[in-house]
């Protein structure tokens, strides 16, 4: 082999390594491109950041996507969440990294990115741009694992909600309870996967220190302002994450920089 051929042969491994590195960079870039995100068309964001997986409280802030970036709409407000903290739910994102996974009855709120579904309440109508469900005494959210209606709000007069322990008119069934007087559906486990958790809402809190069974709760003023702002045509999303996970995923998921700490 000539000296020239020897030099070329010795360069081949280096060239292959460079090609592999370049391919890896291209693949990594594709994975983090905002155009690929399922929520890329969303123009409204409700963000909740909690201190860690086991925290039962956090801070909520709303954002609008304008001028190619997320811009804060309102100041951060306190919220309470599941009594046991949070766990990865089934939403628009794949489960990422370490952390617990949401299960039925675990007392944890669903973490991740979720579409915001219909609003609901005790009154006949509400000031909101979301679809609104005026709750009736016969409305239940089915939390019975294995039911064909699992994780759905149904009229028990028209469907078999047998065994469900989640009446939506809590004021009528649970001694005047006002927590569902205003709220909206967080679309965790929209496909109704067995045992993955059900009936995840944003609703009013009973007090600033009372936690939930897996929902996100807040004061009346925060809820009213948020419902009046939310519009279904803007494909709003709800994001809940522990602080360390938010720091890790913020750029990859095209989310706003965290401006407040829980």
PDB file of C-alpha atoms in Angstrom:
ATOM      1  CA  UNK A   1       0.000   0.000   0.000  1.00  0.00           C
ATOM      2  CA  UNK A   2       1.363   3.428  -0.911  1.00  0.00           C
ATOM      3  CA  UNK A   3       1.853   6.121   1.740  1.00  0.00           C
ATOM      4  CA  UNK A   4      -1.044   8.083   0.255  1.00  0.00           C
ATOM      5  CA  UNK A   5      -3.381   5.096   0.424  1.00  0.00           C
ATOM      6  CA  UNK A   6      -2.259   4.411   3.975  1.00  0.00           C
ATOM      7  CA  UNK A   7      -3.103   7.964   5.043  1.00  0.00           C
ATOM      8  CA  UNK A   8      -6.549   7.749   3.403  1.00  0.00           C
ATOM      9  CA  UNK A   9      -7.252   4.406   5.091  1.00  0.00           C
ATOM     10  CA  UNK A  10      -6.289   5.835   8.463  1.00  0.00           C
ATOM     11  CA  UNK A  11      -8.763   8.696   7.997  1.00  0.00           C
ATOM     12  CA  UNK A  12     -11.765   6.455   7.263  1.00  0.00           C
ATOM     13  CA  UNK A  13     -12.621   5.702  10.942  1.00  0.00           C
ATOM     14  CA  UNK A  14     -12.497   9.420  11.742  1.00  0.00           C
ATOM     15  CA  UNK A  15     -14.758  10.237   8.824  1.00  0.00           C
ATOM     16  CA  UNK A  16     -17.259   7.575   9.901  1.00  0.00           C
ATOM     17  CA  UNK A  17     -17.243   8.948  13.448  1.00  0.00           C
ATOM     18  CA  UNK A  18     -17.916  12.454  12.142  1.00  0.00           C
ATOM     19  CA  UNK A  19     -20.851  11.206  10.060  1.00  0.00           C
ATOM     20  CA  UNK A  20     -22.335   9.383  13.051  1.00  0.00           C
ATOM     21  CA  UNK A  21     -21.984  12.448  15.253  1.00  0.00           C
ATOM     22  CA  UNK A  22     -23.640  14.612  12.606  1.00  0.00           C
ATOM     23  CA  UNK A  23     -26.511  12.133  12.298  1.00  0.00           C
ATOM     24  CA  UNK A  24     -26.919  12.146  16.058  1.00  0.00           C
ATOM     25  CA  UNK A  25     -27.084  15.939  16.103  1.00  0.00           C
ATOM     26  CA  UNK A  26     -29.707  15.964  13.341  1.00  0.00           C
ATOM     27  CA  UNK A  27     -31.808  13.341  15.162  1.00  0.00           C
ATOM     28  CA  UNK A  28     -31.577  15.239  18.450  1.00  0.00           C
ATOM     29  CA  UNK A  29     -32.629  18.465  16.746  1.00  0.00           C
ATOM     30  CA  UNK A  30     -35.633  16.749  15.163  1.00  0.00           C
ATOM     31  CA  UNK A  31     -36.750  15.385  18.529  1.00  0.00           C
ATOM     32  CA  UNK A  32     -36.854  18.852  20.062  1.00  0.00           C
ATOM     33  CA  UNK A  33     -38.392  20.768  17.140  1.00  0.00           C
ATOM     34  CA  UNK A  34     -41.537  22.632  18.307  1.00  0.00           C
ATOM     35  CA  UNK A  35     -43.177  21.808  14.949  1.00  0.00           C
ATOM     36  CA  UNK A  36     -43.338  18.159  16.029  1.00  0.00           C
ATOM     37  CA  UNK A  37     -45.136  18.797  19.316  1.00  0.00           C
ATOM     38  CA  UNK A  38     -48.788  17.645  19.508  1.00  0.00           C
ATOM     39  CA  UNK A  39     -49.688  20.973  21.126  1.00  0.00           C
ATOM     40  CA  UNK A  40     -47.865  23.150  18.570  1.00  0.00           C
ATOM     41  CA  UNK A  41     -51.131  24.844  17.506  1.00  0.00           C
ATOM     42  CA  UNK A  42     -52.187  25.740  21.062  1.00  0.00           C
ATOM     43  CA  UNK A  43     -52.348  29.453  21.822  1.00  0.00           C
ATOM     44  CA  UNK A  44     -53.369  29.324  25.492  1.00  0.00           C
ATOM     45  CA  UNK A  45     -51.504  27.652  28.348  1.00  0.00           C
ATOM     46  CA  UNK A  46     -52.428  27.069  31.979  1.00  0.00           C
ATOM     47  CA  UNK A  47     -49.189  26.205  33.782  1.00  0.00           C
ATOM     48  CA  UNK A  48     -48.835  24.717  37.265  1.00  0.00           C
ATOM     49  CA  UNK A  49     -45.386  24.200  38.759  1.00  0.00           C
ATOM     50  CA  UNK A  50     -44.995  22.271  42.022  1.00  0.00           C
ATOM     51  CA  UNK A  51     -41.855  21.945  44.187  1.00  0.00           C
ATOM     52  CA  UNK A  52     -41.444  18.156  43.741  1.00  0.00           C
ATOM     53  CA  UNK A  53     -43.365  14.948  43.031  1.00  0.00           C
ATOM     54  CA  UNK A  54     -44.733  14.709  46.576  1.00  0.00           C
ATOM     55  CA  UNK A  55     -45.772  18.344  47.047  1.00  0.00           C
ATOM     56  CA  UNK A  56     -49.483  19.015  47.486  1.00  0.00           C
ATOM     57  CA  UNK A  57     -49.410  22.648  46.349  1.00  0.00           C
ATOM     58  CA  UNK A  58     -48.012  24.830  43.585  1.00  0.00           C
ATOM     59  CA  UNK A  59     -48.330  28.030  41.585  1.00  0.00           C
ATOM     60  CA  UNK A  60     -50.551  28.579  38.547  1.00  0.00           C
ATOM     61  CA  UNK A  61     -49.979  31.078  35.755  1.00  0.00           C
ATOM     62  CA  UNK A  62     -51.640  31.601  32.375  1.00  0.00           C
ATOM     63  CA  UNK A  63     -49.857  32.330  29.081  1.00  0.00           C
ATOM     64  CA  UNK A  64     -50.896  33.334  25.565  1.00  0.00           C
ATOM     65  CA  UNK A  65     -48.837  32.408  22.495  1.00  0.00           C
ATOM     66  CA  UNK A  66     -48.253  35.698  20.706  1.00  0.00           C
ATOM     67  CA  UNK A  67     -45.462  36.918  18.462  1.00  0.00           C
ATOM     68  CA  UNK A  68     -43.955  33.443  18.296  1.00  0.00           C
ATOM     69  CA  UNK A  69     -43.520  33.010  22.046  1.00  0.00           C
ATOM     70  CA  UNK A  70     -45.441  32.455  25.267  1.00  0.00           C
ATOM     71  CA  UNK A  71     -46.321  35.662  27.091  1.00  0.00           C
ATOM     72  CA  UNK A  72     -47.658  35.788  30.645  1.00  0.00           C
ATOM     73  CA  UNK A  73     -51.275  36.898  30.996  1.00  0.00           C
ATOM     74  CA  UNK A  74     -51.785  37.025  34.764  1.00  0.00           C
ATOM     75  CA  UNK A  75     -49.691  36.952  37.917  1.00  0.00           C
ATOM     76  CA  UNK A  76     -49.034  33.587  39.547  1.00  0.00           C
ATOM     77  CA  UNK A  77     -51.722  32.260  41.885  1.00  0.00           C
ATOM     78  CA  UNK A  78     -51.601  29.544  44.573  1.00  0.00           C
ATOM     79  CA  UNK A  79     -53.230  26.168  43.963  1.00  0.00           C
ATOM     80  CA  UNK A  80     -53.540  22.891  45.807  1.00  0.00           C
ATOM     81  CA  UNK A  81     -53.256  19.505  44.100  1.00  0.00           C
ATOM     82  CA  UNK A  82     -53.478  15.825  45.031  1.00  0.00           C
ATOM     83  CA  UNK A  83     -52.899  14.934  48.660  1.00  0.00           C
ATOM     84  CA  UNK A  84     -50.044  12.605  47.611  1.00  0.00           C
ATOM     85  CA  UNK A  85     -48.518  14.990  45.061  1.00  0.00           C
ATOM     86  CA  UNK A  86     -48.342  14.296  41.317  1.00  0.00           C
ATOM     87  CA  UNK A  87     -47.469  11.481  38.903  1.00  0.00           C
ATOM     88  CA  UNK A  88     -47.009  11.156  35.147  1.00  0.00           C
ATOM     89  CA  UNK A  89     -50.414  11.074  33.477  1.00  0.00           C
ATOM     90  CA  UNK A  90     -51.639  10.091  30.013  1.00  0.00           C
ATOM     91  CA  UNK A  91     -51.831  13.253  27.965  1.00  0.00           C
ATOM     92  CA  UNK A  92     -50.272  14.757  24.860  1.00  0.00           C
ATOM     93  CA  UNK A  93     -46.706  13.912  25.878  1.00  0.00           C
ATOM     94  CA  UNK A  94     -44.966  10.607  26.339  1.00  0.00           C
ATOM     95  CA  UNK A  95     -43.898   9.780  29.902  1.00  0.00           C
ATOM     96  CA  UNK A  96     -40.456  11.237  30.433  1.00  0.00           C
ATOM     97  CA  UNK A  97     -37.703  10.405  32.889  1.00  0.00           C
ATOM     98  CA  UNK A  98     -38.113   9.210  36.428  1.00  0.00           C
ATOM     99  CA  UNK A  99     -41.080   9.749  38.673  1.00  0.00           C
ATOM    100  CA  UNK A 100     -44.293   7.980  39.686  1.00  0.00           C
ATOM    101  CA  UNK A 101     -46.987   7.029  37.174  1.00  0.00           C
ATOM    102  CA  UNK A 102     -50.624   7.975  37.752  1.00  0.00           C
ATOM    103  CA  UNK A 103     -52.930   5.191  38.961  1.00  0.00           C
ATOM    104  CA  UNK A 104     -56.574   5.118  39.992  1.00  0.00           C
ATOM    105  CA  UNK A 105     -57.051   6.090  43.624  1.00  0.00           C
ATOM    106  CA  UNK A 106     -53.409   7.069  44.281  1.00  0.00           C
ATOM    107  CA  UNK A 107     -54.274  10.601  45.421  1.00  0.00           C
ATOM    108  CA  UNK A 108     -51.899  12.153  42.880  1.00  0.00           C
ATOM    109  CA  UNK A 109     -52.606  14.808  40.269  1.00  0.00           C
ATOM    110  CA  UNK A 110     -51.718  14.044  36.657  1.00  0.00           C
ATOM    111  CA  UNK A 111     -48.422  15.562  35.464  1.00  0.00           C
ATOM    112  CA  UNK A 112     -47.639  16.318  31.831  1.00  0.00           C
ATOM    113  CA  UNK A 113     -49.359  18.211  29.011  1.00  0.00           C
ATOM    114  CA  UNK A 114     -53.128  17.867  28.600  1.00  0.00           C
ATOM    115  CA  UNK A 115     -55.847  19.389  26.492  1.00  0.00           C
ATOM    116  CA  UNK A 116     -58.427  21.423  28.386  1.00  0.00           C
ATOM    117  CA  UNK A 117     -61.897  20.004  27.886  1.00  0.00           C
ATOM    118  CA  UNK A 118     -65.324  21.359  28.716  1.00  0.00           C
ATOM    119  CA  UNK A 119     -66.076  23.709  31.574  1.00  0.00           C
ATOM    120  CA  UNK A 120     -68.763  22.770  34.070  1.00  0.00           C
ATOM    121  CA  UNK A 121     -70.677  24.241  36.964  1.00  0.00           C
ATOM    122  CA  UNK A 122     -73.840  24.373  38.997  1.00  0.00           C
ATOM    123  CA  UNK A 123     -75.309  27.389  37.165  1.00  0.00           C
ATOM    124  CA  UNK A 124     -77.166  27.232  33.879  1.00  0.00           C
ATOM    125  CA  UNK A 125     -74.394  29.129  32.103  1.00  0.00           C
ATOM    126  CA  UNK A 126     -70.949  30.593  32.785  1.00  0.00           C
ATOM    127  CA  UNK A 127     -68.736  33.325  31.371  1.00  0.00           C
ATOM    128  CA  UNK A 128     -66.311  31.229  29.351  1.00  0.00           C
ATOM    129  CA  UNK A 129     -65.164  30.562  25.817  1.00  0.00           C
ATOM    130  CA  UNK A 130     -65.059  26.823  26.519  1.00  0.00           C
ATOM    131  CA  UNK A 131     -67.945  24.465  25.906  1.00  0.00           C
ATOM    132  CA  UNK A 132     -69.967  24.511  29.136  1.00  0.00           C
ATOM    133  CA  UNK A 133     -71.902  21.732  30.882  1.00  0.00           C
ATOM    134  CA  UNK A 134     -74.600  22.819  33.322  1.00  0.00           C
ATOM    135  CA  UNK A 135     -74.413  20.010  35.856  1.00  0.00           C
ATOM    136  CA  UNK A 136     -77.537  18.129  36.898  1.00  0.00           C
ATOM    137  CA  UNK A 137     -78.228  16.056  40.001  1.00  0.00           C
ATOM    138  CA  UNK A 138     -77.941  12.915  37.877  1.00  0.00           C
ATOM    139  CA  UNK A 139     -74.469  13.743  36.478  1.00  0.00           C
ATOM    140  CA  UNK A 140     -71.650  11.481  37.668  1.00  0.00           C
ATOM    141  CA  UNK A 141     -68.037  11.023  36.652  1.00  0.00           C
ATOM    142  CA  UNK A 142     -67.434   7.288  36.379  1.00  0.00           C
ATOM    143  CA  UNK A 143     -64.389   6.246  38.410  1.00  0.00           C
ATOM    144  CA  UNK A 144     -65.159   2.501  38.362  1.00  0.00           C
ATOM    145  CA  UNK A 145     -62.180   0.707  36.840  1.00  0.00           C
ATOM    146  CA  UNK A 146     -63.431  -1.650  34.140  1.00  0.00           C
ATOM    147  CA  UNK A 147     -66.629   0.239  33.377  1.00  0.00           C
ATOM    148  CA  UNK A 148     -67.145   1.014  29.666  1.00  0.00           C
ATOM    149  CA  UNK A 149     -67.895   4.568  30.838  1.00  0.00           C
ATOM    150  CA  UNK A 150     -64.676   4.873  32.882  1.00  0.00           C
ATOM    151  CA  UNK A 151     -63.383   8.458  33.100  1.00  0.00           C
ATOM    152  CA  UNK A 152     -66.485  10.010  31.544  1.00  0.00           C
ATOM    153  CA  UNK A 153     -69.086  12.417  32.928  1.00  0.00           C
ATOM    154  CA  UNK A 154     -72.473  10.863  32.231  1.00  0.00           C
ATOM    155  CA  UNK A 155     -76.125  11.381  33.030  1.00  0.00           C
ATOM    156  CA  UNK A 156     -76.936   8.400  35.231  1.00  0.00           C
ATOM    157  CA  UNK A 157     -80.548   8.572  34.090  1.00  0.00           C
ATOM    158  CA  UNK A 158     -79.400   7.717  30.571  1.00  0.00           C
ATOM    159  CA  UNK A 159     -76.326   5.545  31.305  1.00  0.00           C
ATOM    160  CA  UNK A 160     -75.255   2.932  33.814  1.00  0.00           C
ATOM    161  CA  UNK A 161     -72.979   4.752  36.246  1.00  0.00           C
ATOM    162  CA  UNK A 162     -73.501   2.067  38.893  1.00  0.00           C
ATOM    163  CA  UNK A 163     -70.902   2.091  41.625  1.00  0.00           C
ATOM    164  CA  UNK A 164     -69.451   5.498  40.804  1.00  0.00           C
ATOM    165  CA  UNK A 165     -68.571   7.570  43.849  1.00  0.00           C
ATOM    166  CA  UNK A 166     -68.125  10.870  41.999  1.00  0.00           C
ATOM    167  CA  UNK A 167     -71.346  12.914  41.895  1.00  0.00           C
ATOM    168  CA  UNK A 168     -70.771  16.147  39.989  1.00  0.00           C
ATOM    169  CA  UNK A 169     -73.458  18.070  41.877  1.00  0.00           C
ATOM    170  CA  UNK A 170     -71.615  17.880  45.155  1.00  0.00           C
ATOM    171  CA  UNK A 171     -73.824  20.582  46.589  1.00  0.00           C
ATOM    172  CA  UNK A 172     -76.834  18.277  46.301  1.00  0.00           C
ATOM    173  CA  UNK A 173     -75.154  14.990  47.223  1.00  0.00           C
ATOM    174  CA  UNK A 174     -72.455  16.075  49.677  1.00  0.00           C
ATOM    175  CA  UNK A 175     -73.905  18.593  52.113  1.00  0.00           C
ATOM    176  CA  UNK A 176     -73.679  21.735  50.027  1.00  0.00           C
ATOM    177  CA  UNK A 177     -70.092  21.196  48.817  1.00  0.00           C
ATOM    178  CA  UNK A 178     -69.183  24.038  46.419  1.00  0.00           C
ATOM    179  CA  UNK A 179     -65.964  22.666  44.908  1.00  0.00           C
ATOM    180  CA  UNK A 180     -67.536  21.798  41.541  1.00  0.00           C
ATOM    181  CA  UNK A 181     -69.542  25.018  41.334  1.00  0.00           C
ATOM    182  CA  UNK A 182     -67.032  26.060  38.667  1.00  0.00           C
ATOM    183  CA  UNK A 183     -64.349  24.028  36.950  1.00  0.00           C
ATOM    184  CA  UNK A 184     -63.091  22.396  33.782  1.00  0.00           C
ATOM    185  CA  UNK A 185     -61.958  18.979  32.621  1.00  0.00           C
ATOM    186  CA  UNK A 186     -58.229  18.225  32.368  1.00  0.00           C
ATOM    187  CA  UNK A 187     -58.116  15.576  29.632  1.00  0.00           C
ATOM    188  CA  UNK A 188     -55.944  13.002  31.371  1.00  0.00           C
ATOM    189  CA  UNK A 189     -56.462   9.427  30.127  1.00  0.00           C
ATOM    190  CA  UNK A 190     -58.908  10.511  27.438  1.00  0.00           C
ATOM    191  CA  UNK A 191     -58.990   6.973  26.027  1.00  0.00           C
ATOM    192  CA  UNK A 192     -60.130   5.541  29.373  1.00  0.00           C
ATOM    193  CA  UNK A 193     -57.224   3.143  29.914  1.00  0.00           C
ATOM    194  CA  UNK A 194     -58.062   0.840  32.819  1.00  0.00           C
ATOM    195  CA  UNK A 195     -56.548   1.778  36.147  1.00  0.00           C
ATOM    196  CA  UNK A 196     -54.746   4.839  34.777  1.00  0.00           C
ATOM    197  CA  UNK A 197     -56.805   7.376  36.724  1.00  0.00           C
ATOM    198  CA  UNK A 198     -60.062   9.210  36.144  1.00  0.00           C
ATOM    199  CA  UNK A 199     -62.062  12.371  36.769  1.00  0.00           C
ATOM    200  CA  UNK A 200     -59.175  14.853  36.766  1.00  0.00           C
ATOM    201  CA  UNK A 201     -60.453  18.432  36.945  1.00  0.00           C
ATOM    202  CA  UNK A 202     -59.515  21.970  37.800  1.00  0.00           C
ATOM    203  CA  UNK A 203     -62.070  23.215  40.345  1.00  0.00           C
ATOM    204  CA  UNK A 204     -62.603  25.473  43.340  1.00  0.00           C
ATOM    205  CA  UNK A 205     -60.828  24.727  46.578  1.00  0.00           C
ATOM    206  CA  UNK A 206     -62.520  24.233  49.909  1.00  0.00           C
ATOM    207  CA  UNK A 207     -59.739  26.236  51.570  1.00  0.00           C
ATOM    208  CA  UNK A 208     -56.124  27.199  50.757  1.00  0.00           C
ATOM    209  CA  UNK A 209     -54.878  24.271  52.848  1.00  0.00           C
ATOM    210  CA  UNK A 210     -57.260  21.537  51.661  1.00  0.00           C
ATOM    211  CA  UNK A 211     -55.766  19.168  49.092  1.00  0.00           C
ATOM    212  CA  UNK A 212     -57.637  17.088  46.496  1.00  0.00           C
ATOM    213  CA  UNK A 213     -57.964  13.466  45.416  1.00  0.00           C
ATOM    214  CA  UNK A 214     -56.036  14.235  42.207  1.00  0.00           C
ATOM    215  CA  UNK A 215     -57.402  17.490  40.822  1.00  0.00           C
ATOM    216  CA  UNK A 216     -56.031  21.056  40.870  1.00  0.00           C
ATOM    217  CA  UNK A 217     -57.955  23.466  43.090  1.00  0.00           C
ATOM    218  CA  UNK A 218     -57.922  27.252  43.382  1.00  0.00           C
ATOM    219  CA  UNK A 219     -59.879  30.214  44.680  1.00  0.00           C
ATOM    220  CA  UNK A 220     -63.024  31.537  43.039  1.00  0.00           C
ATOM    221  CA  UNK A 221     -61.457  34.694  41.550  1.00  0.00           C
ATOM    222  CA  UNK A 222     -58.663  32.734  39.859  1.00  0.00           C
ATOM    223  CA  UNK A 223     -61.108  30.250  38.356  1.00  0.00           C
ATOM    224  CA  UNK A 224     -63.560  32.893  37.123  1.00  0.00           C
ATOM    225  CA  UNK A 225     -60.822  34.951  35.462  1.00  0.00           C
ATOM    226  CA  UNK A 226     -59.325  31.878  33.820  1.00  0.00           C
ATOM    227  CA  UNK A 227     -62.651  30.571  32.486  1.00  0.00           C
ATOM    228  CA  UNK A 228     -63.512  33.979  31.046  1.00  0.00           C
ATOM    229  CA  UNK A 229     -60.129  34.036  29.258  1.00  0.00           C
ATOM    230  CA  UNK A 230     -60.073  30.454  27.917  1.00  0.00           C
ATOM    231  CA  UNK A 231     -61.369  29.866  24.370  1.00  0.00           C
ATOM    232  CA  UNK A 232     -61.806  26.457  22.775  1.00  0.00           C
ATOM    233  CA  UNK A 233     -60.732  27.775  19.357  1.00  0.00           C
ATOM    234  CA  UNK A 234     -57.295  28.494  20.839  1.00  0.00           C
ATOM    235  CA  UNK A 235     -56.821  24.792  21.700  1.00  0.00           C
ATOM    236  CA  UNK A 236     -55.814  25.521  25.320  1.00  0.00           C
ATOM    237  CA  UNK A 237     -53.521  23.157  27.201  1.00  0.00           C
ATOM    238  CA  UNK A 238     -52.923  22.461  30.887  1.00  0.00           C
ATOM    239  CA  UNK A 239     -49.381  21.665  32.030  1.00  0.00           C
ATOM    240  CA  UNK A 240     -48.437  20.440  35.498  1.00  0.00           C
ATOM    241  CA  UNK A 241     -44.831  19.542  36.346  1.00  0.00           C
ATOM    242  CA  UNK A 242     -42.462  19.411  39.317  1.00  0.00           C
ATOM    243  CA  UNK A 243     -39.924  22.205  39.259  1.00  0.00           C
ATOM    244  CA  UNK A 244     -36.938  19.994  38.318  1.00  0.00           C
ATOM    245  CA  UNK A 245     -38.832  18.323  35.467  1.00  0.00           C
ATOM    246  CA  UNK A 246     -39.968  21.686  34.157  1.00  0.00           C
ATOM    247  CA  UNK A 247     -36.376  22.936  34.090  1.00  0.00           C
ATOM    248  CA  UNK A 248     -35.358  19.812  32.137  1.00  0.00           C
ATOM    249  CA  UNK A 249     -38.216  19.898  29.612  1.00  0.00           C
ATOM    250  CA  UNK A 250     -38.969  23.609  29.189  1.00  0.00           C
ATOM    251  CA  UNK A 251     -36.957  24.130  25.995  1.00  0.00           C
ATOM    252  CA  UNK A 252     -37.745  20.706  24.499  1.00  0.00           C
ATOM    253  CA  UNK A 253     -41.475  21.219  25.000  1.00  0.00           C
ATOM    254  CA  UNK A 254     -41.429  24.869  23.875  1.00  0.00           C
ATOM    255  CA  UNK A 255     -42.788  26.113  27.203  1.00  0.00           C
ATOM    256  CA  UNK A 256     -42.230  29.579  28.718  1.00  0.00           C
ATOM    257  CA  UNK A 257     -39.313  30.199  31.073  1.00  0.00           C
ATOM    258  CA  UNK A 258     -40.381  29.682  34.678  1.00  0.00           C
ATOM    259  CA  UNK A 259     -40.778  33.175  36.108  1.00  0.00           C
ATOM    260  CA  UNK A 260     -41.952  32.198  39.585  1.00  0.00           C
ATOM    261  CA  UNK A 261     -41.049  29.462  41.997  1.00  0.00           C
ATOM    262  CA  UNK A 262     -43.629  27.531  44.051  1.00  0.00           C
TER     263      UNK A 262
END
